[in-house]
Amino acid sequence: MRSIAALGVLAHAMLLPAAAHAAEPITGQWLTKEGKAIVAIEPCGKQLCGRIARVIKPNPGGHGVDERNPNPALRNRPIVGLPVLSGFSDAGRDWRGRIYDPEAGKEYRSIVKKLPDGTLQVQGCIAFFCQSQTWKPAK
C-alpha cells in the first residue's frame, strides 16, 4: 500500500510546473568587444534597454554619428546616447530582445546572458545563426 501512495505522490510531483528561473541581472555599465565603447544597461519600463554611454575607440574616419543607419532621417544621431539594446525581457536563463549594430547599420534578434565570471555573453542572431561577443564590466 505504501508503494502505491509513494507512486501517487511521485506522479503528482511530476505534474507540477518546474520552478521558474530568473535570469541573472545585467544592468550596469559594460565595456563592449575590443573596448570600443561603454554601454549602460538600465530599466526602460518593464524591460531593459542599453545606450552607448561613452565612446572609447572611435571608428577611423567616423563622424560620431549613426551614419550607416538605413533610415536617412536617423543618420545624424550622435553615437553617444544611441540606443543599441531594446526590448530585453527576462527569458528565464537569459535576456532576449533586439540589438542594433551602428557599425553595420543593422538590427538583430539578441540573447544576453551573464556568465559565472561576471562578463556578458551578447549574441546577435539571424534565424538560427548567432554571433557572440563578450562584454566586460566597466570600472
mmCIF file with all atom_site columns, C-alpha atoms in Angstrom:
data_model
loop_
_atom_site.group_PDB
_atom_site.id
_atom_site.type_symbol
_atom_site.label_atom_id
_atom_site.label_alt_id
_atom_site.label_comp_id
_atom_site.label_asym_id
_atom_site.label_entity_id
_atom_site.label_seq_id
_atom_site.pdbx_PDB_ins_code
_atom_site.Cartn_x
_atom_site.Cartn_y
_atom_site.Cartn_z
_atom_site.occupancy
_atom_site.B_iso_or_equiv
_atom_site.pdbx_formal_charge
_atom_site.auth_seq_id
_atom_site.auth_comp_id
_atom_site.auth_asym_id
_atom_site.auth_atom_id
_atom_site.pdbx_PDB_model_num
ATOM 1   C CA . MET A 1 1   ? 0.000  0.000  0.000   1.00 0.00 ? 1   MET A CA 1
ATOM 2   C CA . ARG A 1 2   ? 2.854  2.383  0.807   1.00 0.00 ? 2   ARG A CA 1
ATOM 3   C CA . SER A 1 3   ? 4.388  1.889  -2.636  1.00 0.00 ? 3   SER A CA 1
ATOM 4   C CA . ILE A 1 4   ? 1.097  2.876  -4.287  1.00 0.00 ? 4   ILE A CA 1
ATOM 5   C CA . ALA A 1 5   ? 0.921  6.023  -2.142  1.00 0.00 ? 5   ALA A CA 1
ATOM 6   C CA . ALA A 1 6   ? 4.558  6.865  -2.919  1.00 0.00 ? 6   ALA A CA 1
ATOM 7   C CA . LEU A 1 7   ? 3.895  6.344  -6.622  1.00 0.00 ? 7   LEU A CA 1
ATOM 8   C CA . GLY A 1 8   ? 0.909  8.684  -6.400  1.00 0.00 ? 8   GLY A CA 1
ATOM 9   C CA . VAL A 1 9   ? 2.997  11.380 -4.703  1.00 0.00 ? 9   VAL A CA 1
ATOM 10  C CA . LEU A 1 10  ? 5.739  10.991 -7.320  1.00 0.00 ? 10  LEU A CA 1
ATOM 11  C CA . ALA A 1 11  ? 3.224  11.218 -10.198 1.00 0.00 ? 11  ALA A CA 1
ATOM 12  C CA . HIS A 1 12  ? 1.682  14.344 -8.666  1.00 0.00 ? 12  HIS A CA 1
ATOM 13  C CA . ALA A 1 13  ? 5.123  15.971 -8.240  1.00 0.00 ? 13  ALA A CA 1
ATOM 14  C CA . MET A 1 14  ? 5.917  15.325 -11.885 1.00 0.00 ? 14  MET A CA 1
ATOM 15  C CA . LEU A 1 15  ? 2.764  17.191 -12.928 1.00 0.00 ? 15  LEU A CA 1
ATOM 16  C CA . LEU A 1 16  ? 3.706  20.339 -11.019 1.00 0.00 ? 16  LEU A CA 1
ATOM 17  C CA . PRO A 1 17  ? 5.309  23.055 -13.140 1.00 0.00 ? 17  PRO A CA 1
ATOM 18  C CA . ALA A 1 18  ? 9.041  23.475 -12.717 1.00 0.00 ? 18  ALA A CA 1
ATOM 19  C CA . ALA A 1 19  ? 10.091 26.466 -10.673 1.00 0.00 ? 19  ALA A CA 1
ATOM 20  C CA . ALA A 1 20  ? 10.634 29.493 -12.875 1.00 0.00 ? 20  ALA A CA 1
ATOM 21  C CA . HIS A 1 21  ? 14.238 30.597 -13.189 1.00 0.00 ? 21  HIS A CA 1
ATOM 22  C CA . ALA A 1 22  ? 15.107 34.258 -13.341 1.00 0.00 ? 22  ALA A CA 1
ATOM 23  C CA . ALA A 1 23  ? 17.983 35.412 -15.491 1.00 0.00 ? 23  ALA A CA 1
ATOM 24  C CA . GLU A 1 24  ? 20.973 36.973 -13.725 1.00 0.00 ? 24  GLU A CA 1
ATOM 25  C CA . PRO A 1 25  ? 20.650 40.798 -13.613 1.00 0.00 ? 25  PRO A CA 1
ATOM 26  C CA . ILE A 1 26  ? 22.541 42.558 -16.431 1.00 0.00 ? 26  ILE A CA 1
ATOM 27  C CA . THR A 1 27  ? 22.019 46.206 -15.515 1.00 0.00 ? 27  THR A CA 1
ATOM 28  C CA . GLY A 1 28  ? 25.104 48.363 -15.220 1.00 0.00 ? 28  GLY A CA 1
ATOM 29  C CA . GLN A 1 29  ? 27.916 49.670 -17.390 1.00 0.00 ? 29  GLN A CA 1
ATOM 30  C CA . TRP A 1 30  ? 29.591 47.272 -19.833 1.00 0.00 ? 30  TRP A CA 1
ATOM 31  C CA . LEU A 1 31  ? 32.727 47.558 -21.936 1.00 0.00 ? 31  LEU A CA 1
ATOM 32  C CA . THR A 1 32  ? 31.982 46.265 -25.438 1.00 0.00 ? 32  THR A CA 1
ATOM 33  C CA . LYS A 1 33  ? 34.102 43.993 -27.613 1.00 0.00 ? 33  LYS A CA 1
ATOM 34  C CA . GLU A 1 34  ? 37.610 45.320 -28.156 1.00 0.00 ? 34  GLU A CA 1
ATOM 35  C CA . GLY A 1 35  ? 36.930 48.081 -25.599 1.00 0.00 ? 35  GLY A CA 1
ATOM 36  C CA . LYS A 1 36  ? 35.330 50.353 -28.199 1.00 0.00 ? 36  LYS A CA 1
ATOM 37  C CA . ALA A 1 37  ? 32.530 51.760 -26.063 1.00 0.00 ? 37  ALA A CA 1
ATOM 38  C CA . ILE A 1 38  ? 30.685 51.585 -22.760 1.00 0.00 ? 38  ILE A CA 1
ATOM 39  C CA . VAL A 1 39  ? 27.028 50.576 -22.900 1.00 0.00 ? 39  VAL A CA 1
ATOM 40  C CA . ALA A 1 40  ? 24.760 51.442 -19.971 1.00 0.00 ? 40  ALA A CA 1
ATOM 41  C CA . ILE A 1 41  ? 22.004 48.847 -19.480 1.00 0.00 ? 41  ILE A CA 1
ATOM 42  C CA . GLU A 1 42  ? 19.060 50.006 -17.399 1.00 0.00 ? 42  GLU A CA 1
ATOM 43  C CA . PRO A 1 43  ? 15.322 49.529 -16.970 1.00 0.00 ? 43  PRO A CA 1
ATOM 44  C CA . CYS A 1 44  ? 13.048 51.016 -19.627 1.00 0.00 ? 44  CYS A CA 1
ATOM 45  C CA . GLY A 1 45  ? 9.573  50.481 -18.277 1.00 0.00 ? 45  GLY A CA 1
ATOM 46  C CA . LYS A 1 46  ? 9.100  46.729 -17.711 1.00 0.00 ? 46  LYS A CA 1
ATOM 47  C CA . GLN A 1 47  ? 12.032 45.833 -19.962 1.00 0.00 ? 47  GLN A CA 1
ATOM 48  C CA . LEU A 1 48  ? 15.749 46.640 -20.194 1.00 0.00 ? 48  LEU A CA 1
ATOM 49  C CA . CYS A 1 49  ? 17.499 48.763 -22.768 1.00 0.00 ? 49  CYS A CA 1
ATOM 50  C CA . GLY A 1 50  ? 21.052 49.859 -23.392 1.00 0.00 ? 50  GLY A CA 1
ATOM 51  C CA . ARG A 1 51  ? 22.591 53.062 -24.742 1.00 0.00 ? 51  ARG A CA 1
ATOM 52  C CA . ILE A 1 52  ? 26.132 53.946 -25.665 1.00 0.00 ? 52  ILE A CA 1
ATOM 53  C CA . ALA A 1 53  ? 27.298 55.936 -22.646 1.00 0.00 ? 53  ALA A CA 1
ATOM 54  C CA . ARG A 1 54  ? 30.821 56.646 -23.884 1.00 0.00 ? 54  ARG A CA 1
ATOM 55  C CA . VAL A 1 55  ? 32.960 56.012 -26.973 1.00 0.00 ? 55  VAL A CA 1
ATOM 56  C CA . ILE A 1 56  ? 36.498 54.961 -26.077 1.00 0.00 ? 56  ILE A CA 1
ATOM 57  C CA . LYS A 1 57  ? 37.877 53.995 -29.501 1.00 0.00 ? 57  LYS A CA 1
ATOM 58  C CA . PRO A 1 58  ? 36.078 55.886 -32.282 1.00 0.00 ? 58  PRO A CA 1
ATOM 59  C CA . ASN A 1 59  ? 35.977 54.340 -35.735 1.00 0.00 ? 59  ASN A CA 1
ATOM 60  C CA . PRO A 1 60  ? 38.654 55.779 -38.028 1.00 0.00 ? 60  PRO A CA 1
ATOM 61  C CA . GLY A 1 61  ? 37.043 58.288 -40.351 1.00 0.00 ? 61  GLY A CA 1
ATOM 62  C CA . GLY A 1 62  ? 33.840 58.171 -38.334 1.00 0.00 ? 62  GLY A CA 1
ATOM 63  C CA . HIS A 1 63  ? 31.933 61.347 -37.665 1.00 0.00 ? 63  HIS A CA 1
ATOM 64  C CA . GLY A 1 64  ? 30.496 60.413 -34.275 1.00 0.00 ? 64  GLY A CA 1
ATOM 65  C CA . VAL A 1 65  ? 27.015 59.925 -35.713 1.00 0.00 ? 65  VAL A CA 1
ATOM 66  C CA . ASP A 1 66  ? 24.871 56.955 -36.758 1.00 0.00 ? 66  ASP A CA 1
ATOM 67  C CA . GLU A 1 67  ? 25.890 57.418 -40.400 1.00 0.00 ? 67  GLU A CA 1
ATOM 68  C CA . ARG A 1 68  ? 25.185 53.814 -41.504 1.00 0.00 ? 68  ARG A CA 1
ATOM 69  C CA . ASN A 1 69  ? 21.581 53.794 -40.307 1.00 0.00 ? 69  ASN A CA 1
ATOM 70  C CA . PRO A 1 70  ? 19.298 52.574 -43.113 1.00 0.00 ? 70  PRO A CA 1
ATOM 71  C CA . ASN A 1 71  ? 16.869 55.374 -42.258 1.00 0.00 ? 71  ASN A CA 1
ATOM 72  C CA . PRO A 1 72  ? 18.338 58.633 -43.644 1.00 0.00 ? 72  PRO A CA 1
ATOM 73  C CA . ALA A 1 73  ? 16.419 60.648 -41.021 1.00 0.00 ? 73  ALA A CA 1
ATOM 74  C CA . LEU A 1 74  ? 18.415 58.904 -38.247 1.00 0.00 ? 74  LEU A CA 1
ATOM 75  C CA . ARG A 1 75  ? 21.901 59.192 -39.729 1.00 0.00 ? 75  ARG A CA 1
ATOM 76  C CA . ASN A 1 76  ? 22.757 62.358 -37.787 1.00 0.00 ? 76  ASN A CA 1
ATOM 77  C CA . ARG A 1 77  ? 22.013 60.876 -34.341 1.00 0.00 ? 77  ARG A CA 1
ATOM 78  C CA . PRO A 1 78  ? 25.084 61.107 -32.100 1.00 0.00 ? 78  PRO A CA 1
ATOM 79  C CA . ILE A 1 79  ? 26.720 57.774 -31.247 1.00 0.00 ? 79  ILE A CA 1
ATOM 80  C CA . VAL A 1 80  ? 26.889 58.754 -27.560 1.00 0.00 ? 80  VAL A CA 1
ATOM 81  C CA . GLY A 1 81  ? 23.382 58.143 -26.231 1.00 0.00 ? 81  GLY A CA 1
ATOM 82  C CA . LEU A 1 82  ? 22.475 55.896 -29.166 1.00 0.00 ? 82  LEU A CA 1
ATOM 83  C CA . PRO A 1 83  ? 20.102 53.076 -28.167 1.00 0.00 ? 83  PRO A CA 1
ATOM 84  C CA . VAL A 1 84  ? 21.748 49.751 -29.069 1.00 0.00 ? 84  VAL A CA 1
ATOM 85  C CA . LEU A 1 85  ? 19.758 47.305 -26.895 1.00 0.00 ? 85  LEU A CA 1
ATOM 86  C CA . SER A 1 86  ? 15.976 47.412 -26.814 1.00 0.00 ? 86  SER A CA 1
ATOM 87  C CA . GLY A 1 87  ? 13.025 45.415 -25.551 1.00 0.00 ? 87  GLY A CA 1
ATOM 88  C CA . PHE A 1 88  ? 15.021 42.995 -23.389 1.00 0.00 ? 88  PHE A CA 1
ATOM 89  C CA . SER A 1 89  ? 12.970 40.839 -21.080 1.00 0.00 ? 89  SER A CA 1
ATOM 90  C CA . ASP A 1 90  ? 13.840 38.018 -18.711 1.00 0.00 ? 90  ASP A CA 1
ATOM 91  C CA . ALA A 1 91  ? 13.523 34.712 -20.571 1.00 0.00 ? 91  ALA A CA 1
ATOM 92  C CA . GLY A 1 92  ? 14.495 32.514 -17.619 1.00 0.00 ? 92  GLY A CA 1
ATOM 93  C CA . ARG A 1 93  ? 18.193 31.824 -18.005 1.00 0.00 ? 93  ARG A CA 1
ATOM 94  C CA . ASP A 1 94  ? 18.915 34.762 -20.316 1.00 0.00 ? 94  ASP A CA 1
ATOM 95  C CA . TRP A 1 95  ? 17.563 38.067 -21.607 1.00 0.00 ? 95  TRP A CA 1
ATOM 96  C CA . ARG A 1 96  ? 16.008 38.422 -25.068 1.00 0.00 ? 96  ARG A CA 1
ATOM 97  C CA . GLY A 1 97  ? 15.434 41.495 -27.170 1.00 0.00 ? 97  GLY A CA 1
ATOM 98  C CA . ARG A 1 98  ? 16.949 43.395 -30.114 1.00 0.00 ? 98  ARG A CA 1
ATOM 99  C CA . ILE A 1 99  ? 20.465 44.712 -30.698 1.00 0.00 ? 99  ILE A CA 1
ATOM 100 C CA . TYR A 1 100 ? 21.464 47.466 -33.116 1.00 0.00 ? 100 TYR A CA 1
ATOM 101 C CA . ASP A 1 101 ? 24.970 47.487 -34.621 1.00 0.00 ? 101 ASP A CA 1
ATOM 102 C CA . PRO A 1 102 ? 25.829 51.071 -35.614 1.00 0.00 ? 102 PRO A CA 1
ATOM 103 C CA . GLU A 1 103 ? 28.947 49.868 -37.473 1.00 0.00 ? 103 GLU A CA 1
ATOM 104 C CA . ALA A 1 104 ? 26.746 47.867 -39.869 1.00 0.00 ? 104 ALA A CA 1
ATOM 105 C CA . GLY A 1 105 ? 23.551 49.904 -39.533 1.00 0.00 ? 105 GLY A CA 1
ATOM 106 C CA . LYS A 1 106 ? 21.588 46.707 -38.830 1.00 0.00 ? 106 LYS A CA 1
ATOM 107 C CA . GLU A 1 107 ? 19.373 45.366 -36.083 1.00 0.00 ? 107 GLU A CA 1
ATOM 108 C CA . TYR A 1 108 ? 19.306 41.739 -34.943 1.00 0.00 ? 108 TYR A CA 1
ATOM 109 C CA . ARG A 1 109 ? 17.445 39.462 -32.561 1.00 0.00 ? 109 ARG A CA 1
ATOM 110 C CA . SER A 1 110 ? 19.611 39.210 -29.457 1.00 0.00 ? 110 SER A CA 1
ATOM 111 C CA . ILE A 1 111 ? 20.251 36.991 -26.459 1.00 0.00 ? 111 ILE A CA 1
ATOM 112 C CA . VAL A 1 112 ? 22.261 38.304 -23.497 1.00 0.00 ? 112 VAL A CA 1
ATOM 113 C CA . LYS A 1 113 ? 23.422 36.117 -20.650 1.00 0.00 ? 113 LYS A CA 1
ATOM 114 C CA . LYS A 1 114 ? 25.530 36.892 -17.587 1.00 0.00 ? 114 LYS A CA 1
ATOM 115 C CA . LEU A 1 115 ? 28.322 34.346 -17.276 1.00 0.00 ? 115 LEU A CA 1
ATOM 116 C CA . PRO A 1 116 ? 29.737 32.969 -14.000 1.00 0.00 ? 116 PRO A CA 1
ATOM 117 C CA . ASP A 1 117 ? 32.911 35.084 -14.415 1.00 0.00 ? 117 ASP A CA 1
ATOM 118 C CA . GLY A 1 118 ? 30.797 38.284 -14.328 1.00 0.00 ? 118 GLY A CA 1
ATOM 119 C CA . THR A 1 119 ? 31.015 39.039 -18.065 1.00 0.00 ? 119 THR A CA 1
ATOM 120 C CA . LEU A 1 120 ? 28.116 39.229 -20.509 1.00 0.00 ? 120 LEU A CA 1
ATOM 121 C CA . GLN A 1 121 ? 27.719 36.951 -23.483 1.00 0.00 ? 121 GLN A CA 1
ATOM 122 C CA . VAL A 1 122 ? 25.993 39.128 -26.102 1.00 0.00 ? 122 VAL A CA 1
ATOM 123 C CA . GLN A 1 123 ? 24.620 37.435 -29.207 1.00 0.00 ? 123 GLN A CA 1
ATOM 124 C CA . GLY A 1 124 ? 23.181 38.903 -32.372 1.00 0.00 ? 124 GLY A CA 1
ATOM 125 C CA . CYS A 1 125 ? 21.153 36.401 -34.381 1.00 0.00 ? 125 CYS A CA 1
ATOM 126 C CA . ILE A 1 126 ? 19.690 35.957 -37.839 1.00 0.00 ? 126 ILE A CA 1
ATOM 127 C CA . ALA A 1 127 ? 17.418 32.910 -37.948 1.00 0.00 ? 127 ALA A CA 1
ATOM 128 C CA . PHE A 1 128 ? 19.402 30.148 -36.188 1.00 0.00 ? 128 PHE A CA 1
ATOM 129 C CA . PHE A 1 129 ? 22.820 31.695 -36.742 1.00 0.00 ? 129 PHE A CA 1
ATOM 130 C CA . CYS A 1 130 ? 24.247 33.771 -33.904 1.00 0.00 ? 130 CYS A CA 1
ATOM 131 C CA . GLN A 1 131 ? 27.495 35.643 -33.397 1.00 0.00 ? 131 GLN A CA 1
ATOM 132 C CA . SER A 1 132 ? 28.726 36.164 -29.851 1.00 0.00 ? 132 SER A CA 1
ATOM 133 C CA . GLN A 1 133 ? 30.731 38.865 -28.134 1.00 0.00 ? 133 GLN A CA 1
ATOM 134 C CA . THR A 1 134 ? 31.914 39.088 -24.562 1.00 0.00 ? 134 THR A CA 1
ATOM 135 C CA . TRP A 1 135 ? 31.375 42.365 -22.731 1.00 0.00 ? 135 TRP A CA 1
ATOM 136 C CA . LYS A 1 136 ? 33.246 43.099 -19.516 1.00 0.00 ? 136 LYS A CA 1
ATOM 137 C CA . PRO A 1 137 ? 32.040 45.194 -16.578 1.00 0.00 ? 137 PRO A CA 1
ATOM 138 C CA . ALA A 1 138 ? 33.195 48.814 -16.969 1.00 0.00 ? 138 ALA A CA 1
ATOM 139 C CA . LYS A 1 139 ? 35.152 50.057 -13.988 1.00 0.00 ? 139 LYS A CA 1
#
